[in-house]
PDB file of C-alpha atoms in Angstrom:
ATOM      1  CA  UNK A   1      74.479  61.328  27.258  1.00 45.00           C
ATOM      2  CA  UNK A   2      75.896  64.548  28.949  1.00 44.00           C
ATOM      3  CA  UNK A   3      76.233  65.604  32.637  1.00 46.00           C
ATOM      4  CA  UNK A   4      73.825  68.391  32.150  1.00 46.00           C
ATOM      5  CA  UNK A   5      71.049  68.458  29.368  1.00 43.00           C
ATOM      6  CA  UNK A   6      69.369  71.735  28.347  1.00 46.00           C
ATOM      7  CA  UNK A   7      66.889  70.174  25.847  1.00 43.00           C
ATOM      8  CA  UNK A   8      65.635  66.799  24.786  1.00 43.00           C
ATOM      9  CA  UNK A   9      64.413  65.091  21.629  1.00 44.00           C
ATOM     10  CA  UNK A  10      60.551  65.193  21.242  1.00 44.00           C
ATOM     11  CA  UNK A  11      57.950  66.893  23.512  1.00 42.00           C
ATOM     12  CA  UNK A  12      59.858  66.168  26.751  1.00 42.00           C
ATOM     13  CA  UNK A  13      61.771  69.240  28.078  1.00 41.00           C
ATOM     14  CA  UNK A  14      64.653  68.658  30.547  1.00 43.00           C
ATOM     15  CA  UNK A  15      65.364  70.762  33.372  1.00 42.00           C
ATOM     16  CA  UNK A  16      68.578  71.321  34.854  1.00 41.00           C
ATOM     17  CA  UNK A  17      68.749  70.754  38.768  1.00 41.00           C
ATOM     18  CA  UNK A  18      71.930  72.090  40.407  1.00 41.00           C
ATOM     19  CA  UNK A  19      73.805  69.499  42.224  1.00 43.00           C
ATOM     20  CA  UNK A  20      72.162  66.483  40.566  1.00 41.00           C
ATOM     21  CA  UNK A  21      73.035  65.011  37.019  1.00 39.00           C
ATOM     22  CA  UNK A  22      70.043  64.553  34.623  1.00 40.00           C
ATOM     23  CA  UNK A  23      69.316  62.497  31.849  1.00 42.00           C
ATOM     24  CA  UNK A  24      66.920  62.143  29.182  1.00 42.00           C
ATOM     25  CA  UNK A  25      63.452  63.181  29.413  1.00 45.00           C
ATOM     26  CA  UNK A  26      64.628  64.636  32.836  1.00 46.00           C
ATOM     27  CA  UNK A  27      65.066  61.760  34.818  1.00 48.00           C
ATOM     28  CA  UNK A  28      67.351  62.120  37.730  1.00 46.00           C
ATOM     29  CA  UNK A  29      70.037  59.560  37.736  1.00 47.00           C
ATOM     30  CA  UNK A  30      71.898  58.195  41.039  1.00 52.00           C
ATOM     31  CA  UNK A  31      70.276  60.951  43.187  1.00 50.00           C
ATOM     32  CA  UNK A  32      69.865  60.042  46.743  1.00 54.00           C
ATOM     33  CA  UNK A  33      67.525  61.773  48.773  1.00 50.00           C
ATOM     34  CA  UNK A  34      69.278  63.797  51.438  1.00 52.00           C
ATOM     35  CA  UNK A  35      69.439  62.057  54.929  1.00 54.00           C
ATOM     36  CA  UNK A  36      69.941  65.056  56.946  1.00 57.00           C
ATOM     37  CA  UNK A  37      68.643  68.604  56.294  1.00 53.00           C
ATOM     38  CA  UNK A  38      71.440  71.099  57.153  1.00 58.00           C
ATOM     39  CA  UNK A  39      71.136  73.343  60.395  1.00 58.00           C
ATOM     40  CA  UNK A  40      70.900  76.973  59.494  1.00 57.00           C
ATOM     41  CA  UNK A  41      73.395  79.161  60.977  1.00 60.00           C
ATOM     42  CA  UNK A  42      72.660  81.017  64.497  1.00 56.00           C
ATOM     43  CA  UNK A  43      70.922  84.237  64.021  1.00 56.00           C
ATOM     44  CA  UNK A  44      73.252  87.269  64.280  1.00 58.00           C
ATOM     45  CA  UNK A  45      72.269  89.137  67.614  1.00 44.00           C
ATOM     46  CA  UNK A  46      73.294  92.672  68.164  1.00 47.00           C
ATOM     47  CA  UNK A  47      75.902  93.434  70.640  1.00 45.00           C
ATOM     48  CA  UNK A  48      73.776  95.635  72.686  1.00 42.00           C
ATOM     49  CA  UNK A  49      71.414  92.757  73.355  1.00 43.00           C
ATOM     50  CA  UNK A  50      73.986  90.558  74.985  1.00 40.00           C
ATOM     51  CA  UNK A  51      74.361  90.404  78.845  1.00 37.00           C
ATOM     52  CA  UNK A  52      78.253  90.855  78.572  1.00 40.00           C
ATOM     53  CA  UNK A  53      77.767  94.371  77.413  1.00 40.00           C
ATOM     54  CA  UNK A  54      77.085  97.317  79.997  1.00 40.00           C
ATOM     55  CA  UNK A  55      73.435  98.491  80.282  1.00 39.00           C
ATOM     56  CA  UNK A  56      72.566 101.760  79.061  1.00 43.00           C
ATOM     57  CA  UNK A  57      73.061 104.841  81.367  1.00 43.00           C
ATOM     58  CA  UNK A  58      70.595 104.936  84.255  1.00 43.00           C
ATOM     59  CA  UNK A  59      69.208 101.253  83.617  1.00 41.00           C
ATOM     60  CA  UNK A  60      71.943  99.493  85.818  1.00 41.00           C
ATOM     61  CA  UNK A  61      71.471  98.741  89.536  1.00 39.00           C
ATOM     62  CA  UNK A  62      73.016 101.256  91.837  1.00 41.00           C
ATOM     63  CA  UNK A  63      76.440 100.384  93.355  1.00 39.00           C
ATOM     64  CA  UNK A  64      76.316 100.401  97.168  1.00 38.00           C
ATOM     65  CA  UNK A  65      78.883 102.621  98.351  1.00 45.00           C
ATOM     66  CA  UNK A  66      78.109 102.762 102.118  1.00 51.00           C
ATOM     67  CA  UNK A  67      77.115 100.075 104.553  1.00 60.00           C
ATOM     68  CA  UNK A  68      74.182 100.522 107.223  1.00 86.00           C
ATOM     69  CA  UNK A  69      75.431 100.630 110.761  1.00 95.00           C
ATOM     70  CA  UNK A  70      73.154 100.958 113.885  1.00 96.00           C
ATOM     71  CA  UNK A  71      75.480 103.268 115.597  1.00 96.00           C
ATOM     72  CA  UNK A  72      78.447 105.415 115.017  1.00 97.00           C
ATOM     73  CA  UNK A  73      80.626 103.213 117.043  1.00 97.00           C
ATOM     74  CA  UNK A  74      79.715 100.050 114.845  1.00 97.00           C
ATOM     75  CA  UNK A  75      80.749 102.145 111.785  1.00 97.00           C
ATOM     76  CA  UNK A  76      84.098 103.036 113.315  1.00 97.00           C
ATOM     77  CA  UNK A  77      84.930  99.740 114.669  1.00 97.00           C
ATOM     78  CA  UNK A  78      84.369  98.331 111.138  1.00 97.00           C
ATOM     79  CA  UNK A  79      87.000 100.478 109.592  1.00 96.00           C
ATOM     80  CA  UNK A  80      90.627  99.122 109.037  1.00 93.00           C
ATOM     81  CA  UNK A  81      93.752 101.184 109.288  1.00 90.00           C
ATOM     82  CA  UNK A  82      95.607 100.968 106.165  1.00 88.00           C
ATOM     83  CA  UNK A  83      99.557 100.845 106.369  1.00 83.00           C
ATOM     84  CA  UNK A  84      99.559 102.633 103.026  1.00 88.00           C
ATOM     85  CA  UNK A  85      96.806 105.376 103.457  1.00 91.00           C
ATOM     86  CA  UNK A  86      96.915 108.148 100.723  1.00 94.00           C
ATOM     87  CA  UNK A  87      97.828 111.610 101.540  1.00 96.00           C
ATOM     88  CA  UNK A  88      94.315 113.146 101.921  1.00 97.00           C
ATOM     89  CA  UNK A  89      93.166 110.458 104.436  1.00 97.00           C
ATOM     90  CA  UNK A  90      96.252 111.018 106.405  1.00 97.00           C
ATOM     91  CA  UNK A  91      95.838 114.719 106.429  1.00 98.00           C
ATOM     92  CA  UNK A  92      92.162 114.373 107.773  1.00 98.00           C
ATOM     93  CA  UNK A  93      93.160 111.755 110.198  1.00 98.00           C
ATOM     94  CA  UNK A  94      95.777 114.136 111.644  1.00 98.00           C
ATOM     95  CA  UNK A  95      93.251 117.050 111.669  1.00 98.00           C
ATOM     96  CA  UNK A  96      90.846 114.686 113.621  1.00 98.00           C
ATOM     97  CA  UNK A  97      93.525 113.502 116.006  1.00 98.00           C
ATOM     98  CA  UNK A  98      95.062 116.962 116.882  1.00 97.00           C
ATOM     99  CA  UNK A  99      91.810 118.767 117.092  1.00 96.00           C
ATOM    100  CA  UNK A 100      89.671 116.153 118.813  1.00 96.00           C
ATOM    101  CA  UNK A 101      91.469 113.112 120.138  1.00 95.00           C
ATOM    102  CA  UNK A 102      89.710 112.125 123.589  1.00 91.00           C
ATOM    103  CA  UNK A 103      86.327 113.809 122.341  1.00 95.00           C
ATOM    104  CA  UNK A 104      83.198 111.480 121.727  1.00 97.00           C
ATOM    105  CA  UNK A 105      82.885 109.959 118.376  1.00 98.00           C
ATOM    106  CA  UNK A 106      80.291 112.368 117.362  1.00 97.00           C
ATOM    107  CA  UNK A 107      82.715 115.564 118.251  1.00 97.00           C
ATOM    108  CA  UNK A 108      85.371 113.589 116.271  1.00 98.00           C
ATOM    109  CA  UNK A 109      83.278 113.320 113.197  1.00 98.00           C
ATOM    110  CA  UNK A 110      82.319 116.712 113.448  1.00 98.00           C
ATOM    111  CA  UNK A 111      85.830 117.960 113.164  1.00 98.00           C
ATOM    112  CA  UNK A 112      86.087 115.831 110.225  1.00 98.00           C
ATOM    113  CA  UNK A 113      83.149 117.058 108.737  1.00 97.00           C
ATOM    114  CA  UNK A 114      84.189 120.711 108.805  1.00 98.00           C
ATOM    115  CA  UNK A 115      87.494 120.254 107.276  1.00 98.00           C
ATOM    116  CA  UNK A 116      85.805 118.328 104.236  1.00 98.00           C
ATOM    117  CA  UNK A 117      83.009 120.797 104.298  1.00 97.00           C
ATOM    118  CA  UNK A 118      85.692 123.383 103.575  1.00 98.00           C
ATOM    119  CA  UNK A 119      87.201 121.388 100.661  1.00 98.00           C
ATOM    120  CA  UNK A 120      83.620 121.488  98.826  1.00 96.00           C
ATOM    121  CA  UNK A 121      82.720 125.097  99.681  1.00 96.00           C
ATOM    122  CA  UNK A 122      84.699 127.149  97.426  1.00 95.00           C
ATOM    123  CA  UNK A 123      85.766 129.506  99.995  1.00 95.00           C
ATOM    124  CA  UNK A 124      88.703 127.352 101.203  1.00 97.00           C
ATOM    125  CA  UNK A 125      91.269 125.088  99.478  1.00 97.00           C
ATOM    126  CA  UNK A 126      89.940 122.025  98.012  1.00 97.00           C
ATOM    127  CA  UNK A 127      92.785 120.164  99.322  1.00 98.00           C
ATOM    128  CA  UNK A 128      92.200 118.531 102.898  1.00 98.00           C
ATOM    129  CA  UNK A 129      95.983 119.244 103.558  1.00 98.00           C
ATOM    130  CA  UNK A 130      95.786 122.713 102.239  1.00 98.00           C
ATOM    131  CA  UNK A 131      92.632 123.440 104.392  1.00 98.00           C
ATOM    132  CA  UNK A 132      94.604 122.460 107.633  1.00 98.00           C
ATOM    133  CA  UNK A 133      97.629 124.293 106.760  1.00 97.00           C
ATOM    134  CA  UNK A 134      95.920 127.450 105.608  1.00 96.00           C
ATOM    135  CA  UNK A 135      97.439 130.418 107.930  1.00 95.00           C
ATOM    136  CA  UNK A 136      95.422 131.235 111.320  1.00 92.00           C
ATOM    137  CA  UNK A 137      92.942 128.159 110.888  1.00 95.00           C
ATOM    138  CA  UNK A 138      94.077 125.440 112.918  1.00 96.00           C
ATOM    139  CA  UNK A 139      95.908 125.889 116.309  1.00 91.00           C
ATOM    140  CA  UNK A 140      97.939 122.759 116.116  1.00 95.00           C
ATOM    141  CA  UNK A 141      99.620 123.559 112.833  1.00 96.00           C
ATOM    142  CA  UNK A 142     103.140 125.454 113.395  1.00 92.00           C
ATOM    143  CA  UNK A 143     104.728 127.201 110.421  1.00 92.00           C
ATOM    144  CA  UNK A 144     102.475 125.692 107.763  1.00 94.00           C
ATOM    145  CA  UNK A 145     103.556 122.067 108.561  1.00 95.00           C
ATOM    146  CA  UNK A 146     101.433 119.452 110.086  1.00 97.00           C
ATOM    147  CA  UNK A 147     102.875 117.447 112.871  1.00 96.00           C
ATOM    148  CA  UNK A 148     103.713 113.788 112.581  1.00 94.00           C
ATOM    149  CA  UNK A 149     101.271 110.981 113.156  1.00 91.00           C
ATOM    150  CA  UNK A 150     101.175 108.812 116.096  1.00 91.00           C
ATOM    151  CA  UNK A 151     100.497 105.445 114.468  1.00 92.00           C
ATOM    152  CA  UNK A 152     101.182 103.383 117.840  1.00 93.00           C
ATOM    153  CA  UNK A 153      98.404 105.037 119.621  1.00 95.00           C
ATOM    154  CA  UNK A 154      94.964 103.688 119.754  1.00 96.00           C
ATOM    155  CA  UNK A 155      93.964 107.534 119.652  1.00 97.00           C
ATOM    156  CA  UNK A 156      95.389 107.489 116.072  1.00 97.00           C
ATOM    157  CA  UNK A 157      93.711 104.390 115.012  1.00 97.00           C
ATOM    158  CA  UNK A 158      90.437 105.793 116.039  1.00 97.00           C
ATOM    159  CA  UNK A 159      91.066 109.112 114.200  1.00 98.00           C
ATOM    160  CA  UNK A 160      91.768 107.154 110.983  1.00 98.00           C
ATOM    161  CA  UNK A 161      88.415 105.365 111.320  1.00 98.00           C
ATOM    162  CA  UNK A 162      86.538 108.273 111.901  1.00 98.00           C
ATOM    163  CA  UNK A 163      88.283 109.890 108.872  1.00 98.00           C
ATOM    164  CA  UNK A 164      87.085 106.969 106.803  1.00 97.00           C
ATOM    165  CA  UNK A 165      83.767 107.170 107.828  1.00 98.00           C
ATOM    166  CA  UNK A 166      83.406 110.994 107.229  1.00 97.00           C
ATOM    167  CA  UNK A 167      85.157 110.609 103.835  1.00 96.00           C
ATOM    168  CA  UNK A 168      83.036 107.841 102.782  1.00 95.00           C
ATOM    169  CA  UNK A 169      79.886 109.226 104.092  1.00 95.00           C
ATOM    170  CA  UNK A 170      78.967 106.181 106.314  1.00 96.00           C
ATOM    171  CA  UNK A 171      77.486 108.157 109.086  1.00 96.00           C
ATOM    172  CA  UNK A 172      75.682 111.771 109.216  1.00 94.00           C
ATOM    173  CA  UNK A 173      77.358 114.138 111.308  1.00 94.00           C
ATOM    174  CA  UNK A 174      75.160 116.235 113.789  1.00 90.00           C
ATOM    175  CA  UNK A 175      77.416 119.314 112.560  1.00 91.00           C
ATOM    176  CA  UNK A 176      75.602 119.131 109.165  1.00 85.00           C
ATOM    177  CA  UNK A 177      77.323 121.744 107.021  1.00 90.00           C
ATOM    178  CA  UNK A 178      79.627 123.353 109.681  1.00 97.00           C
ATOM    179  CA  UNK A 179      82.530 125.477 108.225  1.00 97.00           C
ATOM    180  CA  UNK A 180      83.914 126.628 111.678  1.00 97.00           C
ATOM    181  CA  UNK A 181      84.134 125.520 115.219  1.00 96.00           C
ATOM    182  CA  UNK A 182      86.096 126.372 118.462  1.00 95.00           C
ATOM    183  CA  UNK A 183      86.694 125.174 122.039  1.00 94.00           C
ATOM    184  CA  UNK A 184      84.132 126.011 124.550  1.00 93.00           C
ATOM    185  CA  UNK A 185      86.773 127.492 126.588  1.00 92.00           C
ATOM    186  CA  UNK A 186      86.885 130.318 124.255  1.00 92.00           C
ATOM    187  CA  UNK A 187      84.244 133.006 123.146  1.00 88.00           C
ATOM    188  CA  UNK A 188      85.035 134.630 119.906  1.00 91.00           C
ATOM    189  CA  UNK A 189      82.715 137.555 118.660  1.00 88.00           C
ATOM    190  CA  UNK A 190      81.711 135.602 115.772  1.00 90.00           C
ATOM    191  CA  UNK A 191      78.144 136.584 113.938  1.00 91.00           C
ATOM    192  CA  UNK A 192      77.701 133.103 112.736  1.00 94.00           C
ATOM    193  CA  UNK A 193      74.739 130.564 112.925  1.00 94.00           C
ATOM    194  CA  UNK A 194      75.444 128.067 115.564  1.00 94.00           C
ATOM    195  CA  UNK A 195      74.637 124.263 114.674  1.00 94.00           C
ATOM    196  CA  UNK A 196      75.729 122.053 117.353  1.00 95.00           C
ATOM    197  CA  UNK A 197      77.628 121.607 120.669  1.00 95.00           C
ATOM    198  CA  UNK A 198      79.578 118.437 120.534  1.00 96.00           C
ATOM    199  CA  UNK A 199      82.221 117.250 122.909  1.00 92.00           C
ATOM    200  CA  UNK A 200      84.601 120.111 123.785  1.00 93.00           C
ATOM    201  CA  UNK A 201      83.558 122.107 120.691  1.00 96.00           C
ATOM    202  CA  UNK A 202      80.766 124.290 119.232  1.00 96.00           C
ATOM    203  CA  UNK A 203      80.219 124.301 115.606  1.00 97.00           C
ATOM    204  CA  UNK A 204      78.812 127.220 113.074  1.00 97.00           C
ATOM    205  CA  UNK A 205      77.796 127.367 109.468  1.00 93.00           C
TER     206      UNK A 205
END
């Protein structure tokens, strides 16, 4: 007797079955029936089908970048004053503080919008600080240098909050896309489109 027999005497033909020992005339010896069917491996799923992978461009839910406020005052009051604010925010707050402190919030926001609109226009520097220090543009600037901030004053805190509202586009300014403004007390010979009169300033495109 052999472990695997490939042919047998007589008319019987023996068939080898992998995993089992066979005897004469193809009789299986000591071959218990399997008590457990092996579990197949899990299917291979493409990575792009898994939830951990980022969605295709244009299919992900939009990220909320601004909150809804019922009034500009609510938007301003919701802002914190960071102790380590970046240079652009500090310059923007400085412009608001020295040009419009004491003005209504809409007037302060409009001044901030003028400064930001200039950085986007292509006609002025793209840097907030450089917009403010550009020669002959803002009367509070002396020798191309911005005056120091006044962090102990409430008006400075308000200016920072308004700057954050403007920078993050949390409220639409009535000044729209204004690029220029002047105090009501002066009358420059400007041939520009007037957009709004807010607080002590008149705004132009």
